[in-house]
């Protein structure tokens, strides 16, 4: 078969797998790389609270009414708040809360959206129509007022005990869940669109011609191929969720004080804005920096995953 | 076309019906019930009286039945009384709706115009310096917490610089056009900035996409000048997805309006709903939420119609 | 033969990449006389489309065209953007492969044709629109007045390409560059479009540079043919001479591997291997790796184009023999 | 020749929306209309037609990717339905036109080629590895291709990988949907020769879908010509190319460009294929047909032997 044997495969970019190529492209996206560094530093900053609490014995909840609104000092690097609590350690612990809610709510809502999107896209027809009407209905809702209503829902009316309803854990999970409930639609639509296009690709049709069913095709062909847009969408969702959390906590429906979060630290900043403007600036600035870094990271990932951005 | 609009309106009404039930049930899950407040002002009420009132207001009935009774009234325009305002719900809601629409429409138009200018400029040379600056601005707009931005603006422009009033829609005793306009500046900027960021990103992405297309090369091959290629051939195509997203986002603007109105003490829908929820004013909160849903559904419908109108390839049937 | 309308000398199109420029067109020479048809043949990546874009001044950035393109006595390389614009669509026009994507989807077809005259002849839209209707009729579209108001998606593939041609010929250019104009079409429609182009050439008298991967299509309409391989012209000859007596091994291979609709053979001859990476063989003949005749000399130096018969050039050390 | 696959009265209609509540008139696209033919063991049948003729849809039906709206499909004498398809799948494989879309970019070549075996549960992992290695060599690729990803290969090499995948479960029939049209000319002949060689060695049948009559002439035994979803001519290759019976086939043959021929003007068939949403009455070819008479506008012709050639079927009132 000498005449039909193809010559050796050109080895130009042979050894480089797709993920290496993407990482290389991402590294060249300056804003994305800078954001990655900023986010790592922010995470370190928030986690540094753990050794400070345990080793240095700093307590984010320790009030000192004699030391309210203290300016920055050797003892309180960023001063104290209206209850005389150390602002720095509260920012660090509050950051843990905000980031954790961001990641968890994205994971819960994202996975739900992923499942809805894949099923709607793959099966089409009635399943698709039903799921998408549902999603459209969700999108038509006035989100923020609804979040507030959900945040105000009395858990005892749903049959939870009143101790649980008042506990910090309930407050934390409540906000994770309600944000997840309202923020899965974007991912569901995106995944559906990606699934629709991939299921018509020839490699999926070849598998189906060999007798592959949905349980084979979805994990083997669909999910790996929708992975890149999903990663980008998840990243952007984290940013949006952090904003949602801050708004809800700010309005008093999110993380319940005294547990700090960046949002609820701004809770009564409005009244204090003239007396202690710094207390209003720090948490907001941290939210802003975190979310903008997350968004630039998403942009960098998008650039790295786009096959057209060769260079 | 008429058939299409009819069908879409029917669909929207169906969604509205389902949503009214969802919202009705959710409101019922908020702490306290209508009687608590009534009783708070009358601590001497005996359990018999409470039971009697419960029956009178139908609160002993199952949820579905109460909902149906509410729906029956709502369909003829009876949304009940606002407890906190002691007025019929609609007479509280309508002025607030007008106020909010004013704020939303001005902000929307401002952000659309700004987004088109910035988005097109950024798309002309992706990766260039101008693109970088505009992207930074756009991402800042998307990423800034609206309430914090409002706070900072109050701090800088009202408290420190005294350029603009910090709250309200008019100064008592003045209320002239200039005074009202000054009161609108900060709310509009706050509200517009958030959506401008998102819109700019969409315009930029859409323009870059279109500028890569074959027909843009054809336009150049005809000898058209670059401004003509961008503004006539590319822009019209880029407009199609962007306008859809913008129309859809009009409803989303409501979220920002709630915060902006709360921060700047503007008597609009957002603040009204917020206060109603805080004050257990069930009828007002429920009706307000429903009207907000209607606004979103309407903007969805407009988005679809705009799509069909802009894109000759889409036949709305 | 009259004085050439177009004279290309040492044309190179390069794109920057790590470690210098990558030349997708690596120095080509040819000429085209008024009213004649030049066929340009080659496989994907041989540089034939980039040559066409260079003629239009439309090499996509960051690519650059160097060398010399003389058109109608003027040097095009290095002229200003405004000078290019005055030329494009006016004296040199282009037809693209995919009429669906090459037409603006949200603009009526008539307006797209009229635009050319508005731009170059400074007519009003109304007058140009009337002319567009006449042109649609001239390219064989029925009820042209209605079609002029239609959007591209409302026309069939064949009609879209006819509209594209009407647009290109709106200012009666001296040179029409057609880049794979029939590749996206079915065979019966391809035949119609080829007929149309020949008919319009008779009427308007423009020269045509017809680019295609399909030797048979080119052979039916071209007076002279260029065969390109990896950015180079390997053979250039009058159409009859090229098919009767191909001299470059690549041309010979291309003709031999083409299945003949009239005759069936047990095994088709093949050209082994694939097109090389443009960076790889910087030295020697670019076809050497796939050539049965190649020897050490072929790998050491790049063969120059030699005139082996009147008007018949081949860039091969073995062709002269 | 033993019959391998037979199509009997196959139609495929697509509903393009409409109908129902406030939906307006339903729109039905008639992609394939009442087509019957059979493919023998070891035979290559070409399905020829222009875009929109329904040839790919018909290929999908044979490959089990598109259930027909009407008609039945037989494989080795058994009617294919829900119960019998799963067994038949390993015997019918498909190769697609676009070698870039046909391979999952996230899978190494070894996993791509072994996929039909994995899905069908054929062999142990070790057996599958051995088979995959053998297949790679059989289609003329180096063994070290197995661990690489599709993006490292050229179009022609990808098409070889796709062929190896189709060969994996040892099929009896390969549906080849325009397998050459996305390839460069010099690569086309390589793949064409490979397909011929594999057929001789393995006794395969091909359903070869193509718009290129010149290629068809080199590979196939019989040719079926489709126009607007209808079978208009079905004949042994030699007969069809020498004496095309249907005016559409004649026009098609005439339109094929040939080296060394100068264009003779005015002989090209007029018009374009109408929309399958709204096919013309009578013979669907009559609006473009040079021979059309009144009968053609009202009565659809049936597929019958051409005068004096029993094996040469043609659907024309004035067949030659």
Coordinates of C-alpha atoms in Angstrom, one line a residue, chain A residues 39-238:
Chain A
X39 CA -7.4 37.1 43.2
X40 CA -4.7 34.8 44.7
X41 CA -3.5 37.7 46.9
X42 CA -7.1 38.5 48.0
X43 CA -7.7 34.8 48.9
X44 CA -4.4 34.9 50.9
X45 CA -5.5 38.1 52.6
X46 CA -8.8 36.6 53.6
X47 CA -7.3 33.3 54.8
X48 CA -4.6 35.1 56.8
X49 CA -7.4 35.8 59.3
X50 CA -7.3 32.2 60.4
X51 CA -3.8 32.3 61.9
X52 CA -4.4 35.8 63.1
X53 CA -7.4 34.6 65.0
X54 CA -5.8 31.6 66.5
X55 CA -2.2 32.7 67.0
X56 CA -2.6 36.4 67.7
X57 CA -6.0 35.9 69.4
X58 CA -7.7 38.6 67.3
X59 CA -11.5 38.4 67.5
X60 CA -13.6 40.0 64.7
X61 CA -16.6 40.2 67.1
X62 CA -14.8 41.6 70.1
X63 CA -16.5 45.0 70.8
X64 CA -14.9 47.8 72.7
X65 CA -17.2 50.7 73.2
X66 CA -14.4 52.9 74.5
X67 CA -12.6 52.6 71.2
X68 CA -15.3 53.4 68.6
X69 CA -14.2 54.9 65.3
X70 CA -10.5 54.8 66.3
X71 CA -8.2 56.0 63.6
X72 CA -5.5 53.5 62.3
X73 CA -3.0 52.7 65.0
X74 CA -0.3 50.1 65.7
X75 CA -2.9 47.9 67.4
X76 CA -5.7 48.4 64.9
X77 CA -4.1 48.9 61.5
X78 CA -7.2 50.1 59.8
X79 CA -8.8 51.5 62.9
X80 CA -12.1 50.3 64.5
X81 CA -15.7 50.4 63.6
X82 CA -18.8 51.8 65.3
X83 CA -18.7 49.0 67.9
X84 CA -15.0 49.3 68.4
X85 CA -14.2 46.1 66.5
X86 CA -10.9 45.8 64.6
X87 CA -11.7 46.7 61.0
X88 CA -8.9 44.7 59.4
X89 CA -9.8 41.4 60.9
X90 CA -13.4 42.0 60.1
X91 CA -12.5 42.7 56.5
X92 CA -10.5 39.5 56.3
X93 CA -13.2 37.3 57.9
X94 CA -16.0 39.1 55.9
X95 CA -14.0 38.4 52.8
X96 CA -14.0 34.7 53.6
X97 CA -17.8 34.8 53.8
X98 CA -18.3 36.8 50.6
X99 CA -15.9 34.6 48.6
X100 CA -17.4 31.4 50.0
X101 CA -20.9 32.5 49.2
X102 CA -19.7 33.4 45.7
X103 CA -18.2 30.1 45.0
X104 CA -20.8 27.9 46.6
X105 CA -23.8 29.7 45.1
X106 CA -22.2 29.5 41.7
X107 CA -21.5 25.8 42.1
X108 CA -25.0 25.0 43.2
X109 CA -26.8 27.2 40.7
X110 CA -24.2 26.4 37.9
X111 CA -24.6 22.7 38.2
X112 CA -28.4 23.0 38.2
X113 CA -28.2 25.2 35.1
X114 CA -25.7 22.7 33.5
X115 CA -28.1 19.8 34.0
X116 CA -31.1 21.7 32.7
X117 CA -29.2 23.1 29.7
X118 CA -27.7 19.7 28.7
X119 CA -31.1 18.0 28.9
X120 CA -33.0 20.7 27.1
X121 CA -30.4 20.9 24.4
X122 CA -29.9 17.2 23.9
X123 CA -33.4 16.0 24.0
X124 CA -35.0 19.0 22.3
X125 CA -38.7 18.9 21.5
X126 CA -41.1 18.8 24.5
X127 CA -38.4 18.6 27.2
X128 CA -36.7 21.6 25.7
X129 CA -39.8 23.6 25.3
X130 CA -40.9 22.9 28.9
X131 CA -37.4 23.6 30.4
X132 CA -36.9 26.8 28.4
X133 CA -40.4 28.2 29.2
X134 CA -39.5 27.6 32.8
X135 CA -36.2 29.5 32.3
X136 CA -37.9 32.3 30.4
X137 CA -40.3 32.7 33.3
X138 CA -37.4 32.9 35.7
X139 CA -35.8 35.6 33.6
X140 CA -39.0 37.6 33.5
X141 CA -38.9 37.9 37.3
X142 CA -37.8 41.2 39.0
X143 CA -34.8 39.6 40.5
X144 CA -33.7 41.9 43.3
X145 CA -37.1 42.5 44.9
X146 CA -37.7 38.7 44.6
X147 CA -34.4 38.0 46.3
X148 CA -35.4 40.4 49.1
X149 CA -38.7 38.5 49.5
X150 CA -36.8 35.2 49.5
X151 CA -34.4 36.7 52.0
X152 CA -37.3 37.7 54.2
X153 CA -39.0 34.3 54.1
X154 CA -39.8 33.1 57.5
X155 CA -38.1 29.7 57.8
X156 CA -40.4 28.6 60.6
X157 CA -43.3 28.9 58.2
X158 CA -41.6 26.2 56.1
X159 CA -41.4 23.9 59.1
X160 CA -37.9 24.6 60.3
X161 CA -37.3 25.0 64.1
X162 CA -36.9 28.6 65.3
X163 CA -33.4 27.9 66.7
X164 CA -32.3 26.8 63.3
X165 CA -34.0 29.7 61.6
X166 CA -32.0 32.1 63.8
X167 CA -28.7 30.3 63.6
X168 CA -25.7 31.6 61.5
X169 CA -25.6 28.5 59.4
X170 CA -29.2 29.0 58.3
X171 CA -28.4 32.5 57.3
X172 CA -25.4 31.4 55.3
X173 CA -27.1 28.5 53.5
X174 CA -30.2 30.6 52.9
X175 CA -28.3 33.1 50.9
X176 CA -26.4 30.5 49.0
X177 CA -29.6 28.8 48.1
X178 CA -31.6 31.8 47.1
X179 CA -28.9 33.2 44.9
X180 CA -28.5 29.8 43.3
X181 CA -32.2 29.6 42.7
X182 CA -32.3 32.8 40.8
X183 CA -28.9 32.8 39.1
X184 CA -28.8 29.5 37.1
X185 CA -30.7 30.7 34.1
X186 CA -27.7 32.3 32.2
X187 CA -25.7 29.0 32.5
X188 CA -28.7 26.9 31.5
X189 CA -29.2 28.9 28.3
X190 CA -25.6 28.9 27.4
X191 CA -25.2 25.2 27.9
X192 CA -28.3 24.5 26.0
X193 CA -27.0 26.5 23.0
X194 CA -23.6 24.8 23.1
X195 CA -25.3 21.4 23.4
X196 CA -27.5 22.1 20.5
X197 CA -24.6 22.8 18.3
X198 CA -22.4 20.0 19.5
X199 CA -25.0 17.3 19.2
X200 CA -25.3 18.0 15.5
X201 CA -21.6 17.7 15.0
X202 CA -20.5 14.7 12.9
X203 CA -18.5 13.0 15.7
X204 CA -21.7 12.8 17.8
X205 CA -23.6 11.5 14.8
X206 CA -20.9 8.9 14.2
X207 CA -21.3 7.7 17.8
X208 CA -25.1 7.6 17.4
X209 CA -24.8 5.7 14.2
X210 CA -22.7 3.1 16.2
X211 CA -25.6 2.8 18.6
X212 CA -24.6 5.3 21.3
X213 CA -27.4 6.6 23.5
X214 CA -27.7 9.8 25.5
X215 CA -26.0 8.3 28.6
X216 CA -22.9 7.6 26.5
X217 CA -22.9 10.8 24.4
X218 CA -23.5 13.3 27.1
X219 CA -20.5 12.6 29.3
X220 CA -18.1 11.5 26.5
X221 CA -18.8 14.1 23.8
X222 CA -21.1 16.8 25.0
X223 CA -19.6 17.8 28.4
X224 CA -15.9 17.9 27.5
X225 CA -16.8 20.0 24.5
X226 CA -19.0 22.5 26.3
X227 CA -16.4 22.8 29.1
X228 CA -14.7 25.9 27.9
X229 CA -17.7 28.2 27.5
X230 CA -19.0 26.8 30.9
X231 CA -15.7 27.7 32.7
X232 CA -16.0 31.2 31.4
X233 CA -19.6 31.5 32.4
X234 CA -18.9 30.1 35.8
X235 CA -16.2 32.6 36.4
X236 CA -18.4 35.5 35.4
X237 CA -21.2 34.1 37.6
X238 CA -18.9 34.2 40.6

